[in-house]
Coordinates of C-alpha atoms in Angstrom, one line a residue:
X1 CA 4.4 -27.7 38.3
X2 CA 7.0 -25.4 40.1
X3 CA 5.3 -23.1 42.6
X4 CA 7.3 -20.1 41.3
X5 CA 5.8 -20.4 37.8
X6 CA 2.3 -21.0 39.3
X7 CA 2.7 -17.9 41.4
X8 CA 3.9 -15.8 38.4
X9 CA 0.9 -17.0 36.3
X10 CA -1.5 -16.0 39.1
X11 CA 0.1 -12.7 39.7
X12 CA 0.7 -11.5 36.1
X13 CA -2.3 -13.0 34.3
X14 CA -4.9 -13.2 37.1
X15 CA -6.2 -16.4 35.7
X16 CA -5.9 -20.0 36.9
X17 CA -3.7 -22.5 35.1
X18 CA -5.6 -24.4 32.5
X19 CA -3.6 -27.2 31.0
X20 CA -4.2 -28.3 27.3
X21 CA -5.9 -25.0 26.4
X22 CA -4.7 -22.7 23.7
X23 CA -2.6 -19.9 25.1
X24 CA -1.4 -21.7 28.2
X25 CA 1.6 -24.0 28.5
X26 CA 4.5 -24.9 30.7
X27 CA 7.7 -22.9 30.6
X28 CA 10.3 -23.9 28.0
X29 CA 13.7 -24.9 29.3
X30 CA 15.3 -21.5 28.5
X31 CA 12.4 -19.4 29.8
X32 CA 12.3 -17.6 33.1
X33 CA 8.9 -17.1 34.8
X34 CA 8.9 -13.5 33.8
X35 CA 9.5 -14.4 30.1
X36 CA 6.7 -16.9 30.3
X37 CA 4.3 -14.3 31.7
X38 CA 5.3 -11.7 29.1
X39 CA 4.8 -14.3 26.3
X40 CA 1.3 -15.2 27.5
X41 CA 0.3 -11.5 28.0
X42 CA 1.4 -10.9 24.4
X43 CA -0.6 -13.8 23.2
X44 CA -3.7 -12.6 25.0
X45 CA -3.2 -9.1 23.4
X46 CA -2.8 -10.6 20.0
X47 CA -5.9 -12.8 20.4
X48 CA -8.0 -9.8 21.5
X49 CA -7.0 -7.8 18.4
X50 CA -7.4 -10.7 16.0
X51 CA -10.5 -12.0 17.8
X52 CA -9.1 -15.5 17.7
X53 CA -7.9 -17.8 20.5
X54 CA -4.4 -17.1 21.8
X55 CA -2.0 -19.7 20.5
X56 CA 1.5 -19.9 21.8
X57 CA 2.0 -23.6 22.2
X58 CA 5.5 -25.0 21.8
X59 CA 4.8 -26.1 18.2
X60 CA 2.6 -23.2 17.2
X61 CA 4.3 -19.9 18.1
X62 CA 7.7 -19.6 19.8
X63 CA 7.8 -17.1 22.7
X64 CA 9.9 -14.5 21.0
X65 CA 7.6 -14.5 18.0
X66 CA 4.6 -14.2 20.3
X67 CA 6.0 -11.3 22.1
X68 CA 6.9 -9.6 18.8
X69 CA 3.3 -10.2 17.5
X70 CA 1.8 -8.7 20.7
X71 CA 3.8 -5.5 20.3
X72 CA 3.1 -5.1 16.6
X73 CA -0.6 -5.8 16.9
X74 CA -0.8 -3.0 19.4
X75 CA 0.6 -0.7 16.7
X76 CA 3.9 0.0 18.3
X77 CA 6.9 0.8 16.1
X78 CA 10.0 -1.4 16.0
X79 CA 13.1 0.0 17.8
X80 CA 13.8 3.5 16.5
X81 CA 17.2 4.3 15.0
X82 CA 19.2 7.2 16.1
X83 CA 16.5 8.5 18.3
X84 CA 13.8 8.6 15.6
X85 CA 10.2 8.0 16.5
X86 CA 9.1 6.9 13.1
X87 CA 8.2 3.4 12.3
X88 CA 10.9 1.2 10.8
X89 CA 10.7 -2.0 8.8
X90 CA 11.3 -5.1 10.9
X91 CA 14.9 -6.1 10.5
X92 CA 15.8 -9.5 9.2
X93 CA 18.1 -9.7 12.2
X94 CA 15.2 -9.4 14.6
X95 CA 12.8 -11.8 12.8
X96 CA 13.5 -14.0 9.7
X97 CA 12.0 -12.5 6.5
X98 CA 9.5 -15.3 6.0
X99 CA 8.3 -14.9 9.6
X100 CA 6.2 -12.4 11.5
X101 CA 3.0 -10.7 10.5
X102 CA 2.9 -10.1 6.7
X103 CA 2.4 -6.3 6.7
X104 CA 3.3 -3.9 3.9
X105 CA 7.1 -3.4 3.7
X106 CA 7.4 -5.3 7.0
X107 CA 6.2 -2.1 8.9
X108 CA 4.3 -2.3 12.1
X109 CA 0.6 -3.3 11.9
X110 CA -1.7 -0.4 13.0
X111 CA -4.9 -1.6 14.5
X112 CA -6.3 2.0 14.2
X113 CA -5.2 4.9 11.9
X114 CA -4.3 7.2 14.8
X115 CA -0.8 8.7 14.5
X116 CA -0.1 7.5 10.9
X117 CA 0.7 9.9 8.1
X118 CA 0.9 7.4 5.2
X119 CA -1.4 4.4 5.1
X120 CA -1.1 1.5 2.8
X121 CA -4.4 0.0 1.6
X122 CA -3.7 -3.0 -0.6
X123 CA -6.5 -3.6 -3.1
X124 CA -7.1 -7.2 -3.9
X125 CA -8.9 -8.9 -6.8
X126 CA -8.0 -8.3 -10.4
X127 CA -7.2 -10.5 -13.4
X128 CA -3.9 -12.3 -14.0
X129 CA -3.4 -13.1 -10.3
X130 CA -3.2 -9.4 -9.4
X131 CA -5.1 -10.2 -6.2
X132 CA -1.8 -11.8 -4.9
X133 CA 0.0 -8.5 -5.2
X134 CA -0.6 -7.4 -1.5
X135 CA 1.0 -10.6 -0.3
X136 CA 3.9 -10.2 -2.7
X137 CA 4.7 -6.7 -1.4
X138 CA 4.4 -7.9 2.2
X139 CA 7.1 -10.5 1.6
X140 CA 9.5 -8.3 -0.4
X141 CA 9.5 -5.1 1.7
X142 CA 12.3 -3.7 3.8
X143 CA 14.7 -0.7 3.9
X144 CA 15.4 1.0 0.6
X145 CA 18.7 0.6 -1.2
X146 CA 21.2 3.2 -0.2
X147 CA 22.3 4.2 -3.7
X148 CA 18.9 5.8 -4.4
X149 CA 19.1 8.1 -1.5
X150 CA 15.6 7.4 -0.4
X151 CA 14.9 7.4 3.4
X152 CA 11.1 7.6 3.7
X153 CA 11.0 6.0 7.2
X154 CA 13.2 8.8 8.6
X155 CA 10.8 11.6 7.7
X156 CA 7.3 10.0 7.5
X157 CA 5.3 7.8 9.8
X158 CA 4.3 4.9 7.6
X159 CA 1.9 2.1 8.6
X160 CA -0.1 -0.7 7.1
X161 CA -3.9 -0.5 7.6
X162 CA -4.6 -3.8 5.9
X163 CA -6.3 -4.9 2.7
X164 CA -9.4 -3.2 1.3
X165 CA -12.2 -5.7 1.9
X166 CA -13.7 -5.7 -1.6
X167 CA -16.3 -8.0 -3.0
X168 CA -15.0 -10.2 -5.9
X169 CA -18.4 -10.6 -7.6
X170 CA -19.8 -7.1 -8.2
X171 CA -17.6 -4.5 -9.7
X172 CA -19.9 -1.6 -8.7
X173 CA -20.0 -2.8 -5.1
X174 CA -16.2 -3.2 -5.2
X175 CA -15.8 0.4 -6.3
X176 CA -18.0 1.5 -3.5
X177 CA -16.0 -0.6 -1.0
X178 CA -12.7 1.0 -2.1
X179 CA -14.2 4.6 -2.0
X180 CA -15.5 4.1 1.5
X181 CA -12.2 2.7 2.7
X182 CA -10.2 5.5 1.3
X183 CA -12.6 8.1 2.8
X184 CA -11.8 6.6 6.2
X185 CA -8.1 6.9 5.6
X186 CA -8.3 10.5 4.4
X187 CA -10.5 11.3 7.4
X188 CA -7.6 10.7 9.7
X189 CA -5.4 13.2 7.8
X190 CA -3.3 10.5 6.1
X191 CA -1.9 10.2 2.6
X192 CA -3.2 6.9 1.2
X193 CA -0.9 4.7 -0.8
X194 CA -2.7 2.0 -2.7
X195 CA -1.0 -1.0 -4.2
X196 CA -2.4 -3.7 -6.4
X197 CA -5.5 -4.3 -8.5
X198 CA -5.9 -2.9 -12.0
X199 CA -6.4 0.7 -13.0
X200 CA -10.2 0.6 -12.4
X201 CA -9.4 1.2 -8.7
X202 CA -8.2 4.8 -9.5
X203 CA -11.8 5.8 -10.1
X204 CA -13.1 5.2 -6.5
X205 CA -9.9 6.6 -5.0
X206 CA -10.5 9.9 -6.9
X207 CA -14.1 9.9 -5.8
X208 CA -13.0 9.7 -2.2
X209 CA -10.4 12.4 -2.7
X210 CA -12.8 14.8 -4.2
X211 CA -14.9 14.8 -1.0
X212 CA -12.0 16.2 0.9
X213 CA -9.9 18.1 -1.6
X214 CA -12.3 18.8 -4.5
X215 CA -11.1 18.3 -8.1
X216 CA -7.3 17.6 -8.0
X217 CA -4.4 17.6 -10.3
X218 CA -3.2 14.3 -11.7
X219 CA 0.3 12.9 -12.5
X220 CA -0.5 9.8 -14.6
X221 CA 2.4 7.5 -15.6
X222 CA 1.2 4.9 -18.0
X223 CA 1.7 3.4 -21.5
X224 CA -2.0 4.0 -22.1
X225 CA -4.3 7.0 -21.7
X226 CA -7.2 5.0 -20.1
X227 CA -9.8 7.4 -21.3
X228 CA -12.2 5.0 -23.1
X229 CA -15.9 5.6 -22.5
X230 CA -16.5 1.8 -22.3
X231 CA -14.6 -1.4 -22.7
X232 CA -16.6 -4.2 -24.3
X233 CA -19.8 -2.3 -23.3
X234 CA -18.7 -2.0 -19.7
X235 CA -18.4 1.5 -18.1
X236 CA -16.1 0.3 -15.2
X237 CA -12.9 -1.2 -16.5
X238 CA -9.1 -0.7 -16.3
X239 CA -9.2 1.5 -19.5
X240 CA -12.0 3.9 -18.5
X241 CA -11.1 5.5 -15.1
X242 CA -10.1 8.9 -16.3
X243 CA -13.0 9.2 -18.7
X244 CA -15.3 8.6 -15.7
X245 CA -13.3 11.0 -13.6
X246 CA -13.6 13.8 -16.1
X247 CA -17.4 13.1 -16.5
X248 CA -17.9 13.4 -12.7
X249 CA -15.6 16.4 -12.2
X250 CA -13.1 14.6 -10.1
X251 CA -10.1 16.2 -11.9
X252 CA -8.8 19.7 -12.4
X253 CA -8.2 19.0 -16.1
X254 CA -5.9 22.0 -16.4
X255 CA -3.5 20.2 -14.0
X256 CA -3.4 16.8 -15.5
X257 CA -0.1 15.4 -17.0
X258 CA 0.1 12.0 -18.7
X259 CA 3.7 10.6 -19.1
X260 CA 4.9 7.7 -21.2
X261 CA 1.9 7.1 -23.5
X262 CA 2.9 4.7 -26.3
X263 CA 0.9 1.5 -26.1
X264 CA -1.7 0.1 -28.4
X265 CA -5.1 1.9 -28.3
X266 CA -8.7 0.9 -29.0
X267 CA -9.3 3.8 -31.4
X268 CA -7.5 6.7 -33.2
X269 CA -9.0 9.4 -30.9
X270 CA -7.9 8.4 -27.4
X271 CA -5.1 10.9 -27.1
X272 CA -7.1 13.5 -29.0
X273 CA -9.8 13.2 -26.3
X274 CA -7.2 13.8 -23.6
X275 CA -6.0 16.9 -25.4
X276 CA -9.5 18.2 -26.0
X277 CA -10.2 18.1 -22.3
X278 CA -7.0 20.0 -21.3
X279 CA -4.7 17.1 -20.4
X280 CA -0.9 17.6 -21.0
X281 CA 0.6 14.6 -22.7
X282 CA 4.3 13.7 -22.7
X283 CA 4.9 10.9 -25.2
X284 CA 7.3 8.1 -24.5
X285 CA 9.6 9.2 -27.3
X286 CA 10.2 12.5 -25.6
X287 CA 11.8 10.6 -22.7
X288 CA 14.1 8.5 -24.8
X289 CA 16.9 11.1 -25.3
X290 CA 16.3 13.3 -22.3
X291 CA 16.6 13.0 -18.6
X292 CA 13.4 13.1 -16.7
X293 CA 14.8 16.0 -14.6
X294 CA 14.5 18.7 -17.3
X295 CA 11.1 17.3 -18.4
X296 CA 9.8 17.5 -14.9
X297 CA 11.3 21.0 -14.4
X298 CA 9.9 22.5 -17.7
X299 CA 6.8 20.5 -18.6
X300 CA 5.4 18.8 -15.5
X301 CA 5.9 20.8 -12.3
X302 CA 4.7 24.1 -13.9
X303 CA 1.5 22.4 -15.0
X304 CA 0.8 20.6 -11.6
X305 CA 1.2 23.9 -9.8
X306 CA 0.8 24.2 -6.0
X307 CA -2.5 22.5 -5.6
X308 CA -3.1 18.9 -4.4
X309 CA -2.0 16.2 -6.9
X310 CA -2.8 12.5 -7.1
X311 CA -0.1 10.2 -8.6
X312 CA -1.4 7.2 -10.6
X313 CA 1.4 4.9 -11.7
X314 CA 0.7 2.0 -14.0
X315 CA 3.7 -0.4 -13.9
X316 CA 3.4 -0.8 -17.7
X317 CA 4.7 2.7 -18.0
X318 CA 8.2 1.1 -17.5
X319 CA 9.9 -0.8 -20.3
X320 CA 9.4 -4.6 -20.0
X321 CA 13.2 -4.9 -19.7
X322 CA 12.8 -3.3 -16.2
X323 CA 9.3 -4.4 -15.2
X324 CA 8.1 -7.5 -17.2
X325 CA 5.5 -8.4 -14.6
X326 CA 2.4 -6.7 -16.0
X327 CA -0.6 -7.7 -18.2
X328 CA -0.2 -4.9 -20.8
X329 CA 3.5 -4.8 -21.9
X330 CA 4.6 -1.8 -23.9
X331 CA 8.3 -1.3 -24.7
X332 CA 9.8 2.1 -24.6
X333 CA 10.5 4.1 -21.4
X334 CA 12.8 3.8 -18.4
X335 CA 12.5 6.4 -15.7
X336 CA 9.7 7.9 -13.7
X337 CA 9.6 10.7 -11.0
X338 CA 12.9 12.1 -9.8
X339 CA 11.6 14.3 -7.0
X340 CA 8.6 15.5 -5.0
X341 CA 7.5 19.1 -5.1
X342 CA 3.7 19.6 -5.4
X343 CA 1.6 18.5 -2.4
X344 CA 0.9 14.9 -3.4
X345 CA -2.2 13.8 -1.6
X346 CA -2.4 10.1 -2.7
X347 CA -0.5 7.5 -4.7
X348 CA -1.5 4.3 -6.3
X349 CA 0.3 1.7 -8.5
X350 CA -1.4 -0.9 -10.6
X351 CA -1.2 -3.8 -13.1
X352 CA 1.5 -5.9 -11.3
X353 CA 1.8 -9.6 -11.6
X354 CA 2.4 -11.5 -8.4
X355 CA 5.3 -13.6 -9.6
X356 CA 7.3 -10.5 -10.6

C-alpha cells in the first residue's frame, strides 16, 4: 500500500489500517488521499448516527454518496441558494432521485429537532397500503412547481424528523405513540406537518396540541364530517376523530370550519351534530360555481379568527379526477386553501394510497 495513503489514514482517522473490514478500503483510482480520508470520516459519522457499521466499500457506497450521507446525517443543509440559510431539497443534479437517504421532500435529515421550524412526522400503518405513504413522499419530493408561486424553502426552515414509531397491533397504544411524538415536536417550538395514515391520527395530534395551545380552531377539508361516536362499535376509527375531540375539549368549536362535505354518511344526523356543536359547514356544492378566494374571505377567515388553527386535510376532499388515490372516493370539488392568514400551528393530510 502506498505510504502516502497509509500516512493520511493514520493522520486523519487516528486508527490503524484494517483490511477487509467494513468502512476501510483502498483508494479508488480517481481518489486522492484527502478524498479517501474525507470519505471514511463521513462513513464513520454516518455509522455513529445510524448505530450501524460504516460501509463504504467499492460495491456498497461510492465515495461521493458516502460524503453526502455524512453531511446530511449531521443535519446540515444542502448548499443554500442566493445566500439563503434555509434547507433546500437535494437537487437531482447533485444526487440521482432514486439515490441518497429517503427523507421527506428530499430535505436534509435532522438527527435532532434543534433549529427546525417545520417538522415532518410521517405516520405509518393504515389500511389500503397507507403505511407506504411515507416512502412515496420521500421519493416524489423536490422543489415546487413555479406556476403555483410557492417557495416554502425560502422562508421556512423545513426538516424531516423521521417516521412516528407506532405499534401496528394496538390502536390505543398507537394513538399514545403519536401523541407523545407530536408533543416532542411541539416542545421544540416547531410546526408539525404529518403525512400518511388515516384520519384516526388527527385525534392524538389534537391531544398533543391542546397541552401547548389549549383548545384550537380547526380548518377541516374533507368529503365526510368524521363525527361518528363509533364505527362498528369501535371508538377510535377514521370516522370518529372530531367526535372524540369535542368530547375531550380539544377544539374551540366556535372556530371550526368544515369544507367540502358531500360524501356518503352512516346516518342522517352527522352534519346536524356538527351544527349543534357550533361547527361552520361549507358544502361542496357551494364551491362548484365560486372561487375559493371569496369563500375564504367571507366565510372561513372571519370564523377562524386570530387564534391558533390546526389544518386537517383528507385527500378525498378533492374530486377523484384530481386525486383518485384514496380509499373513500367522493366526486365533487376541486380547490382547497388559496392562502395563509391565521397562525396555523399544525397540518396533517390523510387517506392517501401509495401507488398514487
